[in-house]
Amino acid sequence: MLRKFGRYGLLVIDEWLLNKPDSLFRAMFLELMELSYGSSSTVFCTQYRPKNRHARLGGGLHAEAIMDRIVHGTVWLETGDVNMRDIYG
């Protein structure tokens, strides 16, 4: 499965970090980020600010390694502070 997802030219991850990932997911996700690093693009759609993502990943070495692969070469698109779920939910 990792090789399959690692070969995509564009991977879109919606609702990223909505739930805190367990250690198995963090290990798998780190491997996926390593496979695609520098060779493909990944779009992360999340409601969490960059300062909160490391903690949402569980902290520690896996979180640090994942964030390291994400933040280098990243283009951030901030859409503001309005949460449409709060308005229309």
mmCIF file of N, CA and C in Angstrom:
data_model
loop_
_atom_site.group_PDB
_atom_site.id
_atom_site.type_symbol
_atom_site.label_atom_id
_atom_site.label_comp_id
_atom_site.label_asym_id
_atom_site.label_seq_id
_atom_site.Cartn_x
_atom_site.Cartn_y
_atom_site.Cartn_z
ATOM 1 N N MET A 1 0.818 -1.179 0.000
ATOM 2 C CA MET A 1 0.000 0.000 0.000
ATOM 3 C C MET A 1 0.877 1.264 0.000
ATOM 4 N N LEU A 2 1.961 1.249 0.779
ATOM 5 C CA LEU A 2 2.842 2.417 0.832
ATOM 6 C C LEU A 2 3.461 2.709 -0.527
ATOM 7 N N ARG A 3 3.914 1.678 -1.214
ATOM 8 C CA ARG A 3 4.504 1.900 -2.532
ATOM 9 C C ARG A 3 3.478 2.463 -3.502
ATOM 10 N N LYS A 4 2.230 1.996 -3.408
ATOM 11 C CA LYS A 4 1.162 2.486 -4.283
ATOM 12 C C LYS A 4 0.936 3.978 -4.054
ATOM 13 N N PHE A 5 0.733 4.386 -2.804
ATOM 14 C CA PHE A 5 0.495 5.792 -2.506
ATOM 15 C C PHE A 5 1.749 6.632 -2.742
ATOM 16 N N GLY A 6 2.907 6.063 -2.530
ATOM 17 C CA GLY A 6 4.159 6.770 -2.742
ATOM 18 C C GLY A 6 4.439 7.096 -4.196
ATOM 19 N N ARG A 7 3.799 6.401 -5.123
ATOM 20 C CA ARG A 7 4.005 6.638 -6.555
ATOM 21 C C ARG A 7 3.089 7.714 -7.126
ATOM 22 N N TYR A 8 2.058 8.114 -6.394
ATOM 23 C CA TYR A 8 1.161 9.150 -6.905
ATOM 24 C C TYR A 8 1.914 10.461 -7.069
ATOM 25 N N GLY A 9 1.624 11.188 -8.123
ATOM 26 C CA GLY A 9 2.238 12.492 -8.336
ATOM 27 C C GLY A 9 1.652 13.552 -7.421
ATOM 28 N N LEU A 10 0.406 13.345 -7.009
ATOM 29 C CA LEU A 10 -0.269 14.268 -6.097
ATOM 30 C C LEU A 10 -1.117 13.459 -5.135
ATOM 31 N N LEU A 11 -0.897 13.662 -3.864
ATOM 32 C CA LEU A 11 -1.668 13.002 -2.818
ATOM 33 C C LEU A 11 -2.386 14.089 -2.025
ATOM 34 N N VAL A 12 -3.711 13.982 -1.893
ATOM 35 C CA VAL A 12 -4.505 14.959 -1.148
ATOM 36 C C VAL A 12 -5.010 14.295 0.124
ATOM 37 N N ILE A 13 -4.671 14.888 1.254
ATOM 38 C CA ILE A 13 -5.097 14.359 2.546
ATOM 39 C C ILE A 13 -6.049 15.369 3.163
ATOM 40 N N ASP A 14 -7.315 15.031 3.164
ATOM 41 C CA ASP A 14 -8.350 15.922 3.685
ATOM 42 C C ASP A 14 -8.603 15.624 5.155
ATOM 43 N N GLU A 15 -8.973 16.635 5.909
ATOM 44 C CA GLU A 15 -9.243 16.529 7.343
ATOM 45 C C GLU A 15 -8.038 15.963 8.095
ATOM 46 N N TRP A 16 -6.848 16.393 7.677
ATOM 47 C CA TRP A 16 -5.617 15.915 8.295
ATOM 48 C C TRP A 16 -5.569 16.294 9.763
ATOM 49 N N LEU A 17 -5.283 15.325 10.594
ATOM 50 C CA LEU A 17 -5.161 15.459 12.047
ATOM 51 C C LEU A 17 -6.489 15.727 12.748
ATOM 52 N N LEU A 18 -7.598 15.410 12.088
ATOM 53 C CA LEU A 18 -8.895 15.534 12.745
ATOM 54 C C LEU A 18 -8.919 14.660 13.996
ATOM 55 N N ASN A 19 -8.376 13.451 13.867
ATOM 56 C CA ASN A 19 -8.191 12.546 15.008
ATOM 57 C C ASN A 19 -6.694 12.395 15.251
ATOM 58 N N LYS A 20 -6.310 12.282 16.493
ATOM 59 C CA LYS A 20 -4.893 12.087 16.795
ATOM 60 C C LYS A 20 -4.471 10.698 16.334
ATOM 61 N N PRO A 21 -3.419 10.616 15.523
ATOM 62 C CA PRO A 21 -2.980 9.314 15.006
ATOM 63 C C PRO A 21 -2.262 8.485 16.071
ATOM 64 N N ASP A 22 -2.421 7.168 15.968
ATOM 65 C CA ASP A 22 -1.713 6.278 16.883
ATOM 66 C C ASP A 22 -0.295 6.023 16.363
ATOM 67 N N SER A 23 0.491 5.282 17.123
ATOM 68 C CA SER A 23 1.898 5.067 16.766
ATOM 69 C C SER A 23 2.049 4.293 15.460
ATOM 70 N N LEU A 24 1.166 3.351 15.182
ATOM 71 C CA LEU A 24 1.236 2.591 13.925
ATOM 72 C C LEU A 24 1.009 3.515 12.735
ATOM 73 N N PHE A 25 0.014 4.397 12.836
ATOM 74 C CA PHE A 25 -0.256 5.337 11.747
ATOM 75 C C PHE A 25 0.919 6.294 11.561
ATOM 76 N N ARG A 26 1.483 6.807 12.650
ATOM 77 C CA ARG A 26 2.615 7.732 12.544
ATOM 78 C C ARG A 26 3.797 7.072 11.838
ATOM 79 N N ALA A 27 4.081 5.826 12.178
ATOM 80 C CA ALA A 27 5.186 5.103 11.537
ATOM 81 C C ALA A 27 4.910 4.908 10.048
ATOM 82 N N MET A 28 3.685 4.533 9.695
ATOM 83 C CA MET A 28 3.312 4.339 8.300
ATOM 84 C C MET A 28 3.356 5.659 7.543
ATOM 85 N N PHE A 29 2.857 6.725 8.167
ATOM 86 C CA PHE A 29 2.819 8.027 7.512
ATOM 87 C C PHE A 29 4.232 8.578 7.297
ATOM 88 N N LEU A 30 5.117 8.377 8.249
ATOM 89 C CA LEU A 30 6.504 8.792 8.090
ATOM 90 C C LEU A 30 7.139 8.068 6.904
ATOM 91 N N GLU A 31 6.892 6.791 6.785
ATOM 92 C CA GLU A 31 7.412 6.017 5.651
ATOM 93 C C GLU A 31 6.857 6.552 4.337
ATOM 94 N N LEU A 32 5.573 6.874 4.298
ATOM 95 C CA LEU A 32 4.961 7.426 3.094
ATOM 96 C C LEU A 32 5.579 8.778 2.733
ATOM 97 N N MET A 33 5.771 9.634 3.714
ATOM 98 C CA MET A 33 6.388 10.940 3.456
ATOM 99 C C MET A 33 7.828 10.776 2.966
ATOM 100 N N GLU A 34 8.519 9.777 3.483
ATOM 101 C CA GLU A 34 9.890 9.510 3.050
ATOM 102 C C GLU A 34 9.918 9.020 1.601
ATOM 103 N N LEU A 35 8.976 8.164 1.237
ATOM 104 C CA LEU A 35 8.918 7.647 -0.135
ATOM 105 C C LEU A 35 8.632 8.745 -1.152
ATOM 106 N N SER A 36 7.782 9.682 -0.791
ATOM 107 C CA SER A 36 7.369 10.706 -1.755
ATOM 108 C C SER A 36 8.158 12.004 -1.642
ATOM 109 N N TYR A 37 9.048 12.100 -0.657
ATOM 110 C CA TYR A 37 9.794 13.347 -0.424
ATOM 111 C C TYR A 37 10.626 13.730 -1.638
ATOM 112 N N GLY A 38 10.384 14.930 -2.146
ATOM 113 C CA GLY A 38 11.153 15.449 -3.268
ATOM 114 C C GLY A 38 10.732 14.942 -4.633
ATOM 115 N N SER A 39 9.780 14.013 -4.699
ATOM 116 C CA SER A 39 9.395 13.460 -5.994
ATOM 117 C C SER A 39 7.917 13.655 -6.325
ATOM 118 N N SER A 40 7.111 14.055 -5.359
ATOM 119 C CA SER A 40 5.694 14.276 -5.616
ATOM 120 C C SER A 40 5.174 15.358 -4.679
ATOM 121 N N SER A 41 3.922 15.702 -4.864
ATOM 122 C CA SER A 41 3.307 16.754 -4.056
ATOM 123 C C SER A 41 2.218 16.181 -3.165
ATOM 124 N N THR A 42 2.079 16.774 -1.996
ATOM 125 C CA THR A 42 1.032 16.376 -1.065
ATOM 126 C C THR A 42 0.305 17.624 -0.608
ATOM 127 N N VAL A 43 -1.024 17.572 -0.654
ATOM 128 C CA VAL A 43 -1.862 18.670 -0.179
ATOM 129 C C VAL A 43 -2.489 18.225 1.125
ATOM 130 N N PHE A 44 -2.266 19.004 2.170
ATOM 131 C CA PHE A 44 -2.845 18.729 3.483
ATOM 132 C C PHE A 44 -3.955 19.734 3.731
ATOM 133 N N CYS A 45 -5.164 19.254 3.930
ATOM 134 C CA CYS A 45 -6.295 20.115 4.265
ATOM 135 C C CYS A 45 -6.590 19.898 5.746
ATOM 136 N N THR A 46 -6.441 20.946 6.530
ATOM 137 C CA THR A 46 -6.611 20.819 7.967
ATOM 138 C C THR A 46 -7.120 22.117 8.561
ATOM 139 N N GLN A 47 -7.744 22.006 9.706
ATOM 140 C CA GLN A 47 -8.215 23.179 10.424
ATOM 141 C C GLN A 47 -7.236 23.593 11.509
ATOM 142 N N TYR A 48 -6.167 22.832 11.686
ATOM 143 C CA TYR A 48 -5.221 23.101 12.766
ATOM 144 C C TYR A 48 -4.075 23.974 12.282
ATOM 145 N N ARG A 49 -3.722 24.929 13.095
ATOM 146 C CA ARG A 49 -2.623 25.841 12.788
ATOM 147 C C ARG A 49 -1.296 25.085 12.874
ATOM 148 N N PRO A 50 -0.289 25.565 12.127
ATOM 149 C CA PRO A 50 1.017 24.881 12.143
ATOM 150 C C PRO A 50 1.583 24.669 13.539
ATOM 151 N N LYS A 51 1.386 25.615 14.445
ATOM 152 C CA LYS A 51 1.952 25.471 15.792
ATOM 153 C C LYS A 51 1.322 24.326 16.573
ATOM 154 N N ASN A 52 0.130 23.866 16.189
ATOM 155 C CA ASN A 52 -0.565 22.789 16.899
ATOM 156 C C ASN A 52 -0.360 21.411 16.270
ATOM 157 N N ARG A 53 0.218 21.353 15.090
ATOM 158 C CA ARG A 53 0.291 20.080 14.357
ATOM 159 C C ARG A 53 1.256 19.087 14.982
ATOM 160 N N HIS A 54 2.376 19.566 15.499
ATOM 161 C CA HIS A 54 3.339 18.665 16.122
ATOM 162 C C HIS A 54 2.694 17.944 17.305
ATOM 163 N N ALA A 55 1.975 18.669 18.141
ATOM 164 C CA ALA A 55 1.296 18.061 19.293
ATOM 165 C C ALA A 55 0.190 17.118 18.842
ATOM 166 N N ARG A 56 -0.555 17.487 17.788
ATOM 167 C CA ARG A 56 -1.622 16.617 17.283
ATOM 168 C C ARG A 56 -1.046 15.305 16.747
ATOM 169 N N LEU A 57 0.195 15.339 16.269
ATOM 170 C CA LEU A 57 0.863 14.124 15.782
ATOM 171 C C LEU A 57 1.400 13.266 16.924
ATOM 172 N N GLY A 58 1.233 13.717 18.149
ATOM 173 C CA GLY A 58 1.662 12.935 19.297
ATOM 174 C C GLY A 58 3.007 13.343 19.867
ATOM 175 N N GLY A 59 3.627 14.388 19.282
ATOM 176 C CA GLY A 59 4.932 14.828 19.767
ATOM 177 C C GLY A 59 5.992 13.765 19.507
ATOM 178 N N GLY A 60 7.169 13.965 20.034
ATOM 179 C CA GLY A 60 8.229 12.965 19.922
ATOM 180 C C GLY A 60 8.923 12.945 18.576
ATOM 181 N N LEU A 61 9.736 11.910 18.401
ATOM 182 C CA LEU A 61 10.588 11.810 17.219
ATOM 183 C C LEU A 61 9.817 11.595 15.922
ATOM 184 N N HIS A 62 8.786 10.744 15.955
ATOM 185 C CA HIS A 62 8.012 10.531 14.727
ATOM 186 C C HIS A 62 7.345 11.822 14.278
ATOM 187 N N ALA A 63 6.742 12.544 15.210
ATOM 188 C CA ALA A 63 6.091 13.805 14.864
ATOM 189 C C ALA A 63 7.102 14.798 14.301
ATOM 190 N N GLU A 64 8.266 14.859 14.918
ATOM 191 C CA GLU A 64 9.322 15.769 14.456
ATOM 192 C C GLU A 64 9.776 15.398 13.044
ATOM 193 N N ALA A 65 9.965 14.122 12.790
ATOM 194 C CA ALA A 65 10.412 13.670 11.469
ATOM 195 C C ALA A 65 9.339 13.912 10.402
ATOM 196 N N ILE A 66 8.088 13.666 10.736
ATOM 197 C CA ILE A 66 7.000 13.908 9.783
ATOM 198 C C ILE A 66 6.920 15.388 9.455
ATOM 199 N N MET A 67 6.907 16.228 10.483
ATOM 200 C CA MET A 67 6.809 17.671 10.248
ATOM 201 C C MET A 67 8.027 18.189 9.493
ATOM 202 N N ASP A 68 9.186 17.620 9.725
ATOM 203 C CA ASP A 68 10.387 18.024 9.009
ATOM 204 C C ASP A 68 10.227 17.792 7.513
ATOM 205 N N ARG A 69 9.628 16.701 7.131
ATOM 206 C CA ARG A 69 9.429 16.397 5.716
ATOM 207 C C ARG A 69 8.314 17.237 5.113
ATOM 208 N N ILE A 70 7.398 17.694 5.937
ATOM 209 C CA ILE A 70 6.284 18.493 5.426
ATOM 210 C C ILE A 70 6.674 19.962 5.263
ATOM 211 N N VAL A 71 7.343 20.538 6.240
ATOM 212 C CA VAL A 71 7.540 21.999 6.230
ATOM 213 C C VAL A 71 8.581 22.486 5.229
ATOM 214 N N HIS A 72 9.557 21.678 4.875
ATOM 215 C CA HIS A 72 10.565 22.119 3.908
ATOM 216 C C HIS A 72 9.984 22.066 2.504
ATOM 217 N N GLY A 73 10.003 23.186 1.827
ATOM 218 C CA GLY A 73 9.462 23.263 0.472
ATOM 219 C C GLY A 73 7.951 23.376 0.440
ATOM 220 N N THR A 74 7.360 23.821 1.527
ATOM 221 C CA THR A 74 5.907 23.906 1.617
ATOM 222 C C THR A 74 5.413 25.298 1.254
ATOM 223 N N VAL A 75 4.278 25.324 0.605
ATOM 224 C CA VAL A 75 3.564 26.567 0.355
ATOM 225 C C VAL A 75 2.313 26.530 1.233
ATOM 226 N N TRP A 76 2.181 27.513 2.123
ATOM 227 C CA TRP A 76 1.044 27.559 3.045
ATOM 228 C C TRP A 76 -0.027 28.484 2.487
ATOM 229 N N LEU A 77 -1.263 28.028 2.480
ATOM 230 C CA LEU A 77 -2.399 28.849 2.080
ATOM 231 C C LEU A 77 -3.322 28.979 3.277
ATOM 232 N N GLU A 78 -3.317 30.137 3.881
ATOM 233 C CA GLU A 78 -4.192 30.387 5.024
ATOM 234 C C GLU A 78 -5.524 30.902 4.501
ATOM 235 N N THR A 79 -6.604 30.358 5.002
ATOM 236 C CA THR A 79 -7.931 30.763 4.540
ATOM 237 C C THR A 79 -8.667 31.613 5.559
ATOM 238 N N GLY A 80 -7.991 32.019 6.612
ATOM 239 C CA GLY A 80 -8.612 32.886 7.605
ATOM 240 C C GLY A 80 -8.999 32.136 8.855
ATOM 241 N N ASP A 81 -9.633 32.858 9.751
ATOM 242 C CA ASP A 81 -10.019 32.298 11.047
ATOM 243 C C ASP A 81 -11.457 31.819 11.109
ATOM 244 N N VAL A 82 -12.212 31.999 10.058
ATOM 245 C CA VAL A 82 -13.628 31.647 10.073
ATOM 246 C C VAL A 82 -13.779 30.152 9.830
ATOM 247 N N ASN A 83 -14.503 29.501 10.726
ATOM 248 C CA ASN A 83 -14.818 28.085 10.568
ATOM 249 C C ASN A 83 -16.254 27.989 10.086
ATOM 250 N N MET A 84 -16.425 27.591 8.840
ATOM 251 C CA MET A 84 -17.764 27.545 8.246
ATOM 252 C C MET A 84 -18.680 26.549 8.948
ATOM 253 N N ARG A 85 -18.122 25.531 9.588
ATOM 254 C CA ARG A 85 -18.946 24.592 10.339
ATOM 255 C C ARG A 85 -19.614 25.277 11.515
ATOM 256 N N ASP A 86 -18.910 26.225 12.133
ATOM 257 C CA ASP A 86 -19.491 26.965 13.247
ATOM 258 C C ASP A 86 -20.623 27.871 12.776
ATOM 259 N N ILE A 87 -20.504 28.405 11.573
ATOM 260 C CA ILE A 87 -21.510 29.330 11.055
ATOM 261 C C ILE A 87 -22.738 28.587 10.523
ATOM 262 N N TYR A 88 -22.490 27.534 9.711
ATOM 263 C CA TYR A 88 -23.599 26.853 9.037
ATOM 264 C C TYR A 88 -23.920 25.471 9.620
ATOM 265 N N GLY A 89 -23.160 25.033 10.631
ATOM 266 C CA GLY A 89 -23.317 23.687 11.178
ATOM 267 C C GLY A 89 -24.465 23.575 12.058
#
